[in-house]
């Protein structure tokens, strides 16, 4: 699911995977939703720190909208 279309249920737990290997099958099976960050151009992944910043910022934005 696209990050910007995702409607998380709070509280939420986020799991970030390795840029190449992702997350293990065992962890993946425990996840309710798999979210991707849409990107333009030739890139297919971001480093985990950048991805974390993008996802956490979007979660904060969505949470603040729920609190209004």
mmCIF file with all atom_site columns, C-alpha atoms in Angstrom, residues 8-34:
data_model
loop_
_atom_site.group_PDB
_atom_site.id
_atom_site.type_symbol
_atom_site.label_atom_id
_atom_site.label_alt_id
_atom_site.label_comp_id
_atom_site.label_asym_id
_atom_site.label_entity_id
_atom_site.label_seq_id
_atom_site.pdbx_PDB_ins_code
_atom_site.Cartn_x
_atom_site.Cartn_y
_atom_site.Cartn_z
_atom_site.occupancy
_atom_site.B_iso_or_equiv
_atom_site.pdbx_formal_charge
_atom_site.auth_seq_id
_atom_site.auth_comp_id
_atom_site.auth_asym_id
_atom_site.auth_atom_id
_atom_site.pdbx_PDB_model_num
ATOM 1  C CA . UNK A 1 8  ? -3.076 3.569   10.147 1.00 0.00 ? 8  UNK A CA 1
ATOM 2  C CA . UNK A 1 9  ? -4.888 2.475   13.292 1.00 0.00 ? 9  UNK A CA 1
ATOM 3  C CA . UNK A 1 10 ? -3.179 4.040   16.288 1.00 0.00 ? 10 UNK A CA 1
ATOM 4  C CA . UNK A 1 11 ? -1.258 2.948   18.262 1.00 0.00 ? 11 UNK A CA 1
ATOM 5  C CA . UNK A 1 12 ? 0.984  1.631   15.505 1.00 0.00 ? 12 UNK A CA 1
ATOM 6  C CA . UNK A 1 13 ? 4.204  -0.378  15.329 1.00 0.00 ? 13 UNK A CA 1
ATOM 7  C CA . UNK A 1 14 ? 6.502  0.192   12.357 1.00 0.00 ? 14 UNK A CA 1
ATOM 8  C CA . UNK A 1 15 ? 9.026  -2.362  11.090 1.00 0.00 ? 15 UNK A CA 1
ATOM 9  C CA . UNK A 1 16 ? 11.713 -1.218  8.659  1.00 0.00 ? 16 UNK A CA 1
ATOM 10 C CA . UNK A 1 17 ? 13.460 -3.751  6.461  1.00 0.00 ? 17 UNK A CA 1
ATOM 11 C CA . UNK A 1 18 ? 16.895 -3.996  4.902  1.00 0.00 ? 18 UNK A CA 1
ATOM 12 C CA . UNK A 1 19 ? 17.237 -2.092  1.613  1.00 0.00 ? 19 UNK A CA 1
ATOM 13 C CA . UNK A 1 20 ? 17.947 -5.288  -0.339 1.00 0.00 ? 20 UNK A CA 1
ATOM 14 C CA . UNK A 1 21 ? 16.688 -8.159  1.802  1.00 0.00 ? 21 UNK A CA 1
ATOM 15 C CA . UNK A 1 22 ? 13.600 -6.525  3.342  1.00 0.00 ? 22 UNK A CA 1
ATOM 16 C CA . UNK A 1 23 ? 12.279 -8.241  6.469  1.00 0.00 ? 23 UNK A CA 1
ATOM 17 C CA . UNK A 1 24 ? 12.167 -11.929 7.351  1.00 0.00 ? 24 UNK A CA 1
ATOM 18 C CA . UNK A 1 25 ? 9.168  -14.037 6.365  1.00 0.00 ? 25 UNK A CA 1
ATOM 19 C CA . UNK A 1 26 ? 8.367  -14.583 10.049 1.00 0.00 ? 26 UNK A CA 1
ATOM 20 C CA . UNK A 1 27 ? 8.186  -10.846 10.766 1.00 0.00 ? 27 UNK A CA 1
ATOM 21 C CA . UNK A 1 28 ? 6.300  -10.171 7.539  1.00 0.00 ? 28 UNK A CA 1
ATOM 22 C CA . UNK A 1 29 ? 3.636  -12.714 8.529  1.00 0.00 ? 29 UNK A CA 1
ATOM 23 C CA . UNK A 1 30 ? 3.013  -10.752 11.758 1.00 0.00 ? 30 UNK A CA 1
ATOM 24 C CA . UNK A 1 31 ? 2.389  -7.470  9.922  1.00 0.00 ? 31 UNK A CA 1
ATOM 25 C CA . UNK A 1 32 ? -1.146 -6.259  9.179  1.00 0.00 ? 32 UNK A CA 1
ATOM 26 C CA . UNK A 1 33 ? -0.107 -3.958  6.332  1.00 0.00 ? 33 UNK A CA 1
ATOM 27 C CA . UNK A 1 34 ? 2.914  -3.519  4.078  1.00 0.00 ? 34 UNK A CA 1
#
